[in-house]
Short mmCIF file of C-alpha atoms and ligand atoms in Angstrom, two decimals:
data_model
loop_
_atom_site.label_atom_id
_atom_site.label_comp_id
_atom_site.label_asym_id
_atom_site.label_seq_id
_atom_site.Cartn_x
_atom_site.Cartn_y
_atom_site.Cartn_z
CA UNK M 1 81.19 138.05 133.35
CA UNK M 2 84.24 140.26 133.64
CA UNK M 3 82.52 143.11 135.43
CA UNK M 4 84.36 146.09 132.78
CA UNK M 5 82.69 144.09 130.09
CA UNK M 6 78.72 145.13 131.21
CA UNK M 7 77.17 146.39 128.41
CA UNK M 8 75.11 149.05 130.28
CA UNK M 9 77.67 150.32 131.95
CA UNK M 10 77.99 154.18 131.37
CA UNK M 11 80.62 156.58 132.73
CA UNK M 12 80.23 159.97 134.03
CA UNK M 13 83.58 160.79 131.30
CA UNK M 14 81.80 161.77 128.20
CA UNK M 15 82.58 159.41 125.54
CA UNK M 16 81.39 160.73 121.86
CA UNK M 17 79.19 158.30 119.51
CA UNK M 18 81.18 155.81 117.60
CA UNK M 19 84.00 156.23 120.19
CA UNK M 20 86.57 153.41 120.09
CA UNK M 21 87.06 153.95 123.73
CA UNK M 22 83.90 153.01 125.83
CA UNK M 23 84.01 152.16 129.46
CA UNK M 24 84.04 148.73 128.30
CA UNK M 25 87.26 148.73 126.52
CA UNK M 26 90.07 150.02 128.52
CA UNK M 27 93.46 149.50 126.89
CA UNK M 28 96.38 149.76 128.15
CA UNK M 29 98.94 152.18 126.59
CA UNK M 30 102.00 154.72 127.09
CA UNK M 31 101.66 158.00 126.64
CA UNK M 32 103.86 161.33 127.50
CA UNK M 33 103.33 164.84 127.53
CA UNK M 34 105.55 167.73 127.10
CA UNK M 35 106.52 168.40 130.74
CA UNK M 36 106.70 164.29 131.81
CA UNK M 37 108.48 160.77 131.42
CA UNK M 38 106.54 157.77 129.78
CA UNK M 39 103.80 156.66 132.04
CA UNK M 40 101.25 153.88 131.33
CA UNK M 41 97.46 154.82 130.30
CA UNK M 42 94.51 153.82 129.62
CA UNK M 43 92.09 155.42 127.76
CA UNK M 44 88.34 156.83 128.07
CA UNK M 45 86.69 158.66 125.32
CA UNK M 46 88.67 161.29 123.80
CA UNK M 47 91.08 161.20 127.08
CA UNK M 48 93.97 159.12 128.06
CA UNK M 49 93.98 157.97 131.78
CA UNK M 50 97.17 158.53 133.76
CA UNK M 51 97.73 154.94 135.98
CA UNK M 52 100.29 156.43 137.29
CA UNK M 53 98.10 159.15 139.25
CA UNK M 54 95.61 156.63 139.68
CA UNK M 55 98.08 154.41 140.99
CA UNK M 56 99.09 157.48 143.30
CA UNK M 57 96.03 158.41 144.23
CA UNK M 58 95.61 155.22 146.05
CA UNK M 59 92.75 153.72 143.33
CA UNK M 60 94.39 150.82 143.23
CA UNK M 61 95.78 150.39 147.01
CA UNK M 62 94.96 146.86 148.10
CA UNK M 63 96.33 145.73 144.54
CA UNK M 64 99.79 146.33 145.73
CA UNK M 65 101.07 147.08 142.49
CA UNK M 66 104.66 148.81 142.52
CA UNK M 67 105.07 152.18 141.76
CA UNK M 68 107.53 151.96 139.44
CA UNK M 69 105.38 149.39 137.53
CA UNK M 70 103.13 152.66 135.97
CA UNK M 71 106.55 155.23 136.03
CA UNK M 72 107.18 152.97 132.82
CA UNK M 73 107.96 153.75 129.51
CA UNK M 74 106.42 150.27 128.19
CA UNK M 75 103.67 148.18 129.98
CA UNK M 76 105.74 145.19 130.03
CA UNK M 77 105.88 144.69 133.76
CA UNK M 78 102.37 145.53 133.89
CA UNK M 79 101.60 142.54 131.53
CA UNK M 80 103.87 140.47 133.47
CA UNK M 81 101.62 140.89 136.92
CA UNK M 82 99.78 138.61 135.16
CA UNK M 83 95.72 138.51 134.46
CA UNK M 84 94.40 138.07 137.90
CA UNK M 85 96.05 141.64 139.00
CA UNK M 86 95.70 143.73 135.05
CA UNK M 87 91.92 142.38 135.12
CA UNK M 88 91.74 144.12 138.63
CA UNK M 89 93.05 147.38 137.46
CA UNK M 90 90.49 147.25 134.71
CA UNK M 91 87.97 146.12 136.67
CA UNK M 92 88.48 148.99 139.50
CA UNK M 93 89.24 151.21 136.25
CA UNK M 94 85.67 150.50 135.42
CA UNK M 95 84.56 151.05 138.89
CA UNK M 96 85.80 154.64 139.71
CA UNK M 97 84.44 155.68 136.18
CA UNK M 98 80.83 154.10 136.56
CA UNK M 99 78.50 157.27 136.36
CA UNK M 100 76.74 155.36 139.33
CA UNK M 101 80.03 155.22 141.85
CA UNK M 102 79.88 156.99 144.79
CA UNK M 103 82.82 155.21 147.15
CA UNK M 104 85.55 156.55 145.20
CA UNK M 105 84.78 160.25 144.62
CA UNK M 106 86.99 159.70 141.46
CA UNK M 107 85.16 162.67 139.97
CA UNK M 108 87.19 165.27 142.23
CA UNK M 109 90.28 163.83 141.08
CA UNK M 110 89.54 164.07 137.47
CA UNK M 111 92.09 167.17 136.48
CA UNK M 112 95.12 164.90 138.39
CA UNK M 113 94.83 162.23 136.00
CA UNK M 114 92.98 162.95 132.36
CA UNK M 115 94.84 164.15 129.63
CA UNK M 116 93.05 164.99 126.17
CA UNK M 117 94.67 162.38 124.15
CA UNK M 118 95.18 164.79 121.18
CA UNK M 119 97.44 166.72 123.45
CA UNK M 120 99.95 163.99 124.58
CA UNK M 121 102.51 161.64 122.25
CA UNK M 122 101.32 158.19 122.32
CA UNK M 123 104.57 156.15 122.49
CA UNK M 124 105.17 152.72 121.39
CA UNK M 125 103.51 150.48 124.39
CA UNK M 126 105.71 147.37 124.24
CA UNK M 127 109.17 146.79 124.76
CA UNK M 128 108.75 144.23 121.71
CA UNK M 129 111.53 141.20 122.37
CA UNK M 130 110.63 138.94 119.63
CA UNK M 131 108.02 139.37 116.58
CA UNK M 132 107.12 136.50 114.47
CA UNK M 133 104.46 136.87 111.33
CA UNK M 134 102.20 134.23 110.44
CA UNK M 135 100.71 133.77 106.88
CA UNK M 136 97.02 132.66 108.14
CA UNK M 137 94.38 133.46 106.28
CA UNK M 138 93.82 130.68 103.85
CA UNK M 139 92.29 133.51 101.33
CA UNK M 140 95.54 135.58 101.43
CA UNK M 141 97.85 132.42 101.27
CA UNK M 142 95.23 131.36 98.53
CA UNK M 143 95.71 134.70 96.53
CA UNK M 144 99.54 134.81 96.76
CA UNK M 145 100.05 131.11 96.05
CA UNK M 146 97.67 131.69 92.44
CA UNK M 147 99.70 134.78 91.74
CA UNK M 148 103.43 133.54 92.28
CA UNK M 149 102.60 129.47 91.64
CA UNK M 150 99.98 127.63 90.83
CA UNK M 151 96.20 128.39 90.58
CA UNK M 152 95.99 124.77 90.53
CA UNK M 153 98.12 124.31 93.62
CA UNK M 154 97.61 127.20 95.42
CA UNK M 155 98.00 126.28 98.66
CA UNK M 156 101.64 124.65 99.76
CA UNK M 157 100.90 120.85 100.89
CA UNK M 158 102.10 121.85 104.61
CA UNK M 159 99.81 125.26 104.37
CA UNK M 160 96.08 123.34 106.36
CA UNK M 161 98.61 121.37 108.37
CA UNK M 162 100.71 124.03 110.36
CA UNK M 163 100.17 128.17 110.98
CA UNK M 164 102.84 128.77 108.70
CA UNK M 165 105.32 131.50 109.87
CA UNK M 166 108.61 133.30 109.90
CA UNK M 167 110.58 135.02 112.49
CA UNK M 168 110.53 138.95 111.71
CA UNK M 169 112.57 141.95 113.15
CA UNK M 170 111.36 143.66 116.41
CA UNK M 171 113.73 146.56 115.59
CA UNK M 172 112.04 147.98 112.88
CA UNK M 173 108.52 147.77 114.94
CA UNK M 174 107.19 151.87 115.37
CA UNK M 175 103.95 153.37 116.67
CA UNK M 176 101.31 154.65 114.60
CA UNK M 177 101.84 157.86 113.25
CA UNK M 178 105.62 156.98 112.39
CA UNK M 179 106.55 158.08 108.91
CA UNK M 180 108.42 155.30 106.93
CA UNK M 181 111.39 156.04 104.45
CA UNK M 182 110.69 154.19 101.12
CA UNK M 183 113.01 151.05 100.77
CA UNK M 184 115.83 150.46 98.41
CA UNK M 185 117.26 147.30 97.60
CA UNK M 186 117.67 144.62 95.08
CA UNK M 187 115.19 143.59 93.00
CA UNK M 188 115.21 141.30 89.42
CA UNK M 189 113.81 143.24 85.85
CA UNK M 190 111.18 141.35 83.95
CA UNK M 191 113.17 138.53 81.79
CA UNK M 192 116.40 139.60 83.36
CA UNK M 193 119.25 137.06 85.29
CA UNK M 194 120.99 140.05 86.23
CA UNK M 195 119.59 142.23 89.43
CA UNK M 196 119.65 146.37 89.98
CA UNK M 197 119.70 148.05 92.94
CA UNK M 198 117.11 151.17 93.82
CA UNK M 199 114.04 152.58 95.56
CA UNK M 200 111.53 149.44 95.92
CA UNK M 201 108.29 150.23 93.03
CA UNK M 202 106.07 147.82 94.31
CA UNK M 203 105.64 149.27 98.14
CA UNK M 204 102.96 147.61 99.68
CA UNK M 205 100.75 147.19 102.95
CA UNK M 206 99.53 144.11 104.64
CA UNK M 207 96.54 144.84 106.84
CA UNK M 208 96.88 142.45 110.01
CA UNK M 209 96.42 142.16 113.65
CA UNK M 210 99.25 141.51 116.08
CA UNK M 211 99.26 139.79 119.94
CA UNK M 212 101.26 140.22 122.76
CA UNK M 213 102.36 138.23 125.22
CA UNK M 214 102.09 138.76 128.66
CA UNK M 215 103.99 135.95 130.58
CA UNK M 216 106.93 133.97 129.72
CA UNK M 217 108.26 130.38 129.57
CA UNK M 218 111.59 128.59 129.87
CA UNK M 219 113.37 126.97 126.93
CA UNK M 220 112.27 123.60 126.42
CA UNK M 221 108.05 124.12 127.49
CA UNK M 222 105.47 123.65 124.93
CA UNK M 223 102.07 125.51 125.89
CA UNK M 224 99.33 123.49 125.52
CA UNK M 225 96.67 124.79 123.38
CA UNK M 226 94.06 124.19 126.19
CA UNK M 227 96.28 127.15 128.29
CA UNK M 228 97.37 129.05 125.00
CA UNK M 229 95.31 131.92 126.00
CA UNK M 230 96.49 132.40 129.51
CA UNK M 231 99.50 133.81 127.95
CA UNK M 232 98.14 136.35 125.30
CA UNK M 233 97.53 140.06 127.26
CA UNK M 234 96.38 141.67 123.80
CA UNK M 235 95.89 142.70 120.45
CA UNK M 236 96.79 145.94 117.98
CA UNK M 237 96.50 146.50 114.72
CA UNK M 238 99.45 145.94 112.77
CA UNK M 239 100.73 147.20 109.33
CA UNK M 240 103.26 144.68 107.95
CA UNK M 241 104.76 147.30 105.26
CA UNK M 242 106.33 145.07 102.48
CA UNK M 243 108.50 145.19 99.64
CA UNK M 244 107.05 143.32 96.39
CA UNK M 245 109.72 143.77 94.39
CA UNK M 246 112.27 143.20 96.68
CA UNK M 247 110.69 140.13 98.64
CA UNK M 248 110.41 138.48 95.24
CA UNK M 249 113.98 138.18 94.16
CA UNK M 250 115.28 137.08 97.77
CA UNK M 251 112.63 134.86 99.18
CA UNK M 252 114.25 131.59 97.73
CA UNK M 253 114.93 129.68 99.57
CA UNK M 254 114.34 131.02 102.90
CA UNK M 255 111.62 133.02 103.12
CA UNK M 256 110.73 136.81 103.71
CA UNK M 257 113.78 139.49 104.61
CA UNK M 258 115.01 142.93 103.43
CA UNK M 259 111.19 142.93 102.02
CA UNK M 260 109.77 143.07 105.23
CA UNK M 261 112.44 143.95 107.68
CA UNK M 262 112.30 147.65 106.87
CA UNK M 263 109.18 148.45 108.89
CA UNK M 264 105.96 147.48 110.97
CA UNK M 265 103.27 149.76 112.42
CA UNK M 266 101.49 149.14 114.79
CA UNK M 267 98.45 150.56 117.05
CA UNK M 268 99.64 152.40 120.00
CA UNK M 269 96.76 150.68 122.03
CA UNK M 270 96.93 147.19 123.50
CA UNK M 271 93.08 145.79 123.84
CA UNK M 272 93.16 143.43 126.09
CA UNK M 273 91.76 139.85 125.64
CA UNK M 274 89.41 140.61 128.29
CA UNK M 275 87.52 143.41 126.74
CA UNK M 276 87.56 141.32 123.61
CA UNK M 277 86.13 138.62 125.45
CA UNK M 278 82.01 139.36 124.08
CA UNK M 279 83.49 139.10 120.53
CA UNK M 280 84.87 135.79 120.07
CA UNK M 281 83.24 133.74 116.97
CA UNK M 282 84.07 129.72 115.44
CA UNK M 283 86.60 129.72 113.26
CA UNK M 284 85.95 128.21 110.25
CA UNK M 285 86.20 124.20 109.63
CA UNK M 286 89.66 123.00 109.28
CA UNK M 287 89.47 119.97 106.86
CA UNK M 288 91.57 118.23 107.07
CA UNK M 289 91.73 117.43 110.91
CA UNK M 290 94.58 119.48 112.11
CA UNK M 291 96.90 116.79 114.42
CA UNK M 292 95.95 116.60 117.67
CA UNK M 293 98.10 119.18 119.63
CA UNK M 294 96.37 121.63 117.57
CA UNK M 295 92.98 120.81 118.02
CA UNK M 296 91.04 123.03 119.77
CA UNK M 297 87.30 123.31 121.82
CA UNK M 298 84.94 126.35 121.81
CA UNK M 299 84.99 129.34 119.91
CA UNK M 300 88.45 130.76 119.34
CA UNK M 301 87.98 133.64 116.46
CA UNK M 302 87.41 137.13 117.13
CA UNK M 303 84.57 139.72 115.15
CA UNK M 304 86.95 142.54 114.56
CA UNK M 305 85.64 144.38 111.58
CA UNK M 306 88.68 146.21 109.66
CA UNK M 307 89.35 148.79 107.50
CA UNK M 308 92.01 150.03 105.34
CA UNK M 309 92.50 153.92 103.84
CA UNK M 310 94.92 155.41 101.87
CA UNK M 311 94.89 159.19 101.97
CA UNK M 312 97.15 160.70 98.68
CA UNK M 313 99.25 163.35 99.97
CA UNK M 314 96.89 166.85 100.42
CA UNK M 315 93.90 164.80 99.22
CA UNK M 316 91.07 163.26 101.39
CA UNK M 317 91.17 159.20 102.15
CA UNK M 318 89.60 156.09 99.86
CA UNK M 319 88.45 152.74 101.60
CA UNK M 320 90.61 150.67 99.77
CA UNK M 321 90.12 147.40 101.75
CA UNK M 322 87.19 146.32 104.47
CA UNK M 323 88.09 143.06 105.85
CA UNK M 324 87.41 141.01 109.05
CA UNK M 325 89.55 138.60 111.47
CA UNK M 326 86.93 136.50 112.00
CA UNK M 327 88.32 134.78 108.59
CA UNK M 328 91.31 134.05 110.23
CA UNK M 329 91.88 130.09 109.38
CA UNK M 330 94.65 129.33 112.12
CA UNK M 331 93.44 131.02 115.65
CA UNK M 332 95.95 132.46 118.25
CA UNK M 333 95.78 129.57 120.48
CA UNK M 334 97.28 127.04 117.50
CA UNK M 335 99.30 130.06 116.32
CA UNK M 336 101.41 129.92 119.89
CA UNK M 337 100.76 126.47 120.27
CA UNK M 338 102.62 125.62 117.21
CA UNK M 339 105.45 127.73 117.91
CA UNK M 340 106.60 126.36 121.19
CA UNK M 341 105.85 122.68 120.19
CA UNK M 342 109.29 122.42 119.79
CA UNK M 343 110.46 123.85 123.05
CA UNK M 344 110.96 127.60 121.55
CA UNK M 345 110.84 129.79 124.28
CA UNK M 346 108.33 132.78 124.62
CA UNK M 347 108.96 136.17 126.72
CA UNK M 348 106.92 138.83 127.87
CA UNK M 349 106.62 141.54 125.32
CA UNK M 350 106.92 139.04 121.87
CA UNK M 351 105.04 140.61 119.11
CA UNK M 352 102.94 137.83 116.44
CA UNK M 353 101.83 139.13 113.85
CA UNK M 354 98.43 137.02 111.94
CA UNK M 355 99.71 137.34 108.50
CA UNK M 356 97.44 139.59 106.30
CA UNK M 357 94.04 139.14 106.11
CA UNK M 358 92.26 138.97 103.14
CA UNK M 359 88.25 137.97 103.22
CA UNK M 360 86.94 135.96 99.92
CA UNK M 361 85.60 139.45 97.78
CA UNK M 362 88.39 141.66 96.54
CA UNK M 363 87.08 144.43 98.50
CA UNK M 364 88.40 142.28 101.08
CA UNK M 365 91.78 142.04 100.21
CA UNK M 366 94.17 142.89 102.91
CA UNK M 367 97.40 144.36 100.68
CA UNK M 368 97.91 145.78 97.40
CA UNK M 369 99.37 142.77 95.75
CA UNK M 370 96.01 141.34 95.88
CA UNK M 371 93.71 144.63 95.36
CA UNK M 372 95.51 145.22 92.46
CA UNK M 373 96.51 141.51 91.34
CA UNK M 374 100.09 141.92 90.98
CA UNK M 375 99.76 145.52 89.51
CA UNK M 376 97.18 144.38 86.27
CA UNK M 377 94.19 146.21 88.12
CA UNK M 378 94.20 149.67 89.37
CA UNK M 379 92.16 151.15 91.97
CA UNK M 380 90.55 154.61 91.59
CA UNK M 381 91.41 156.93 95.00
CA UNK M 382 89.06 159.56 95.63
CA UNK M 383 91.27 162.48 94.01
CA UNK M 384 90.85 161.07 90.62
CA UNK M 385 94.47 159.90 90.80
CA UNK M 386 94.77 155.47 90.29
CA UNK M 387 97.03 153.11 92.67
CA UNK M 388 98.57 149.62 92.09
CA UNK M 389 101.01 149.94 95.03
CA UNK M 390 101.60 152.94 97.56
CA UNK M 391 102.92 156.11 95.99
CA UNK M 392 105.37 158.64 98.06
CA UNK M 393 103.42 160.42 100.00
CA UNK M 394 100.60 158.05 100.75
CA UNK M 395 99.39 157.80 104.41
CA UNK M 396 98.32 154.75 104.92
CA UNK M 397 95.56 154.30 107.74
CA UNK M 398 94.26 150.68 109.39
CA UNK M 399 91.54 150.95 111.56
CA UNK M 400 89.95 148.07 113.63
CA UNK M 401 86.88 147.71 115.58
CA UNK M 402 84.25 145.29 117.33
CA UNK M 403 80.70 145.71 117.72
CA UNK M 404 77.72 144.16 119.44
CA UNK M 405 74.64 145.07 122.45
CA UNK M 406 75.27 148.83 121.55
CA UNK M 407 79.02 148.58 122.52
CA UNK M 408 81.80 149.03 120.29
CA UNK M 409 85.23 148.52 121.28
CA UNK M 410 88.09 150.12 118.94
CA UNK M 411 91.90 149.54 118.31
CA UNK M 412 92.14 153.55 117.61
CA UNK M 413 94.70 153.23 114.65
CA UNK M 414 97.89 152.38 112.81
CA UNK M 415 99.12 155.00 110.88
CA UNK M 416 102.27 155.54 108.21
CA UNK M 417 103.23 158.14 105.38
CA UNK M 418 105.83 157.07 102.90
CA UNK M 419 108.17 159.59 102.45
CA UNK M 420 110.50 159.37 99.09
CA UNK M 421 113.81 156.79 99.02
CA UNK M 422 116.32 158.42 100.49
CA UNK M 423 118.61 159.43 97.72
CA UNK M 424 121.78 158.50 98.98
CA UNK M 425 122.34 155.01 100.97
CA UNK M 426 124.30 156.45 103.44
CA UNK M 427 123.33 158.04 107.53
CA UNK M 428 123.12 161.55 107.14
CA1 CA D 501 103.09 139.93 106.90
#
């Protein structure tokens, strides 16, 4: 067992019931405060943990980790150490915060290197290179496919065969608490040929979960799916804002673009495989077989219970969606697996996105489209006001989180307001 992972470990840092940040979790993040550059941080409780101080402070000494590597404003060189060295720093993390250390005296140095977290700016952790989105979770894909298609035919013939995917925009990636500018574009009138141009009226979230990678490989490698994990860090939660109106008039013939290219949120916290580790589930059956590069042994799912709010401007939050990535019907592993089969390569810092995921109820539904079934359903918010799709002003709020032998492990949370279109197209 990875040691951080003990279950009865307790620090001598308070951490509040129902924290997402135990001892046992650990992320890894980037924080700032007023008077200081980006630094990487981890996070205990209600506090964020300066690595850099640590780092300083000689915690991590025999490591030999560079001390530029923590005087970061991303922890992509941290990722890129590579697991043996990050699982270390956790590991030692987890040491000099055990309420039973003594070799460390880590408690005298505890005003050098907390910071309440609610005091700093939690920037955006990655420097993302690359983001792809998947589209699997066979209920979602199910959903859409009976919506826009065929209920007959729901699924595409390709859809159990291959994690199907598209290459996103990295640019348009920002950290939770971002505020995101309603998008304009094109979009087609009911029983018109002829398309108008304006704010988007179908504005939508998709509630997924993202991985990063941590090392890289050259053009031309495949990664087996027997070593796909060696090259995952972590997870985040990730809000895959989309268009409705404006994905359905361009989609044809190649997929998803101004739709979806105008924003993604995403967690500031990157949970690392390893904490995740107690967690992992079976997927469920894939029938049929999947061809053999993609078949896989042991359990490759995650428990990650998730949760979807919208909060009306001024108003107090409604549950609008409780779903779970256990349902997940293509894992990570075949995810990345499929995606270098061809010799694509990967770097350090590429962002995939699972696709949304939606569990079989509709209170499982992971995105308005579905919650509201193409706008014929509303759904009552707690203000007495109804939604179809995300009015101006909405904040939208994801949160994730596992659970099990008294320890739960949170992804803290991804958060976005929609402000109103702007009304001219133009930079101010
Ligand atoms: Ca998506």
């Amino acid at each position: 067992m990875i040691r951080a992972n003990n279950p009865t470990l307790k620090s001598w840092v308070e951490v509040p019931e129902g924290s997402d940040f135990p001892i046992q979790n650990l992320p890894f993040g980037i924080f700032k405060t007023k008077d200081s550059e980006p630094r990487v941080c981890s996070a205990i409780g209600g506090y964020v943990i300066d690595l850099a101080k640590v780092n300083d402070l000689a915690f991590f000494a025999d490591l030999k980790i560079p001390r530029a590597i923590f005087y970061n404003q991303y922890i992509n060189d941290f990722m890129a150490l590579g697991k043996d060295v990050t699982r270390a720093v956790r590991d030692r993390l987890s040491e000099i915060l055990d309420e039973n250390e003594t070799k460390w005296n880590s408690r005298d140095m505890a005003e050098h290197i907390f910071y309440k977290m609610d005091e700093v700016e939690l920037l955006i952790p990655i420097n993302i290179r690359d983001y792809t989105d998947f589209y699997s979770s066979i209920e979602h894909a199910t959903n859409v496919g009976i919506m826009f298609r065929d209920p007959a035919n729901a699924l595409m013939p390709n859809w159990k065969h291959l994690p199907v995917g598209y290459h996103g925009r990295a640019s348009s990636i920002v950290v939770s608490g971002t505020e995101i500018k309603r998008p304009k574009g094109q979009q087609i009138p009911k029983d018109s040929k002829q398309p108008v141009f304006g704010p988007c009226k179908l504005l939508d979230f998709e509630l997924e979960m993202g991985f990063v990678i941590g090392q890289k490989t050259n053009l031309g490698d495949t990664v087996p799916i027997q070593a796909a994990e060696d090259f995952i860090f972590g997870m985040c939660l990730f809000n895959d804002w989309s268009a409705r109106d404006i994905q359905k008039w361009e989609y044809v013939p190649l997929g998803p673009f101004l739709g979806k290219n105008f924003a993604s949120t995403m967690s500031p916290w990157i949970v690392t495989m390893d904490a995740l580790e107690p967690f992992r589930v079976s997927g469920p059956v894939q029938d049929p077989p999947v061809l053999p590069y993609l078949e896989y042994e042991g359990e490759k799912n995650y428990d990650i219970k998730l949760a979807v709010k919208i909060q009306p401007d001024g108003s107090e939050p409604t549950v609008v969606s409780e779903s779970n990535f256990k349902y997940m019907y293509w894992n990570m592993s075949q995810q990345l697996t499929h995606h270098t089969v061809n010799g694509c390569n990967i770097n350090v810092g590429d962002m995939y996105a699972s696709g949304t995921i939606s569990g079989k109820t509709p209170e499982s539904y992971g995105s308005m489209l579905e919650i509201s079934w193409q706008g014929t359903k509303s759904v009552q918010m707690a203000d007495g006001t109804e939604r179809k799709f995300l009015a101006d002003g909405d904040t939208v709020v994801i949160e994730g989180w596992c659970e099990k032998d008294g320890v739960r492990i949170g992804f803290g949370e991804a958060v976005g307001k929609v402000l109103p279109a702007d009304k001219e197209n133009l930079i101010a």
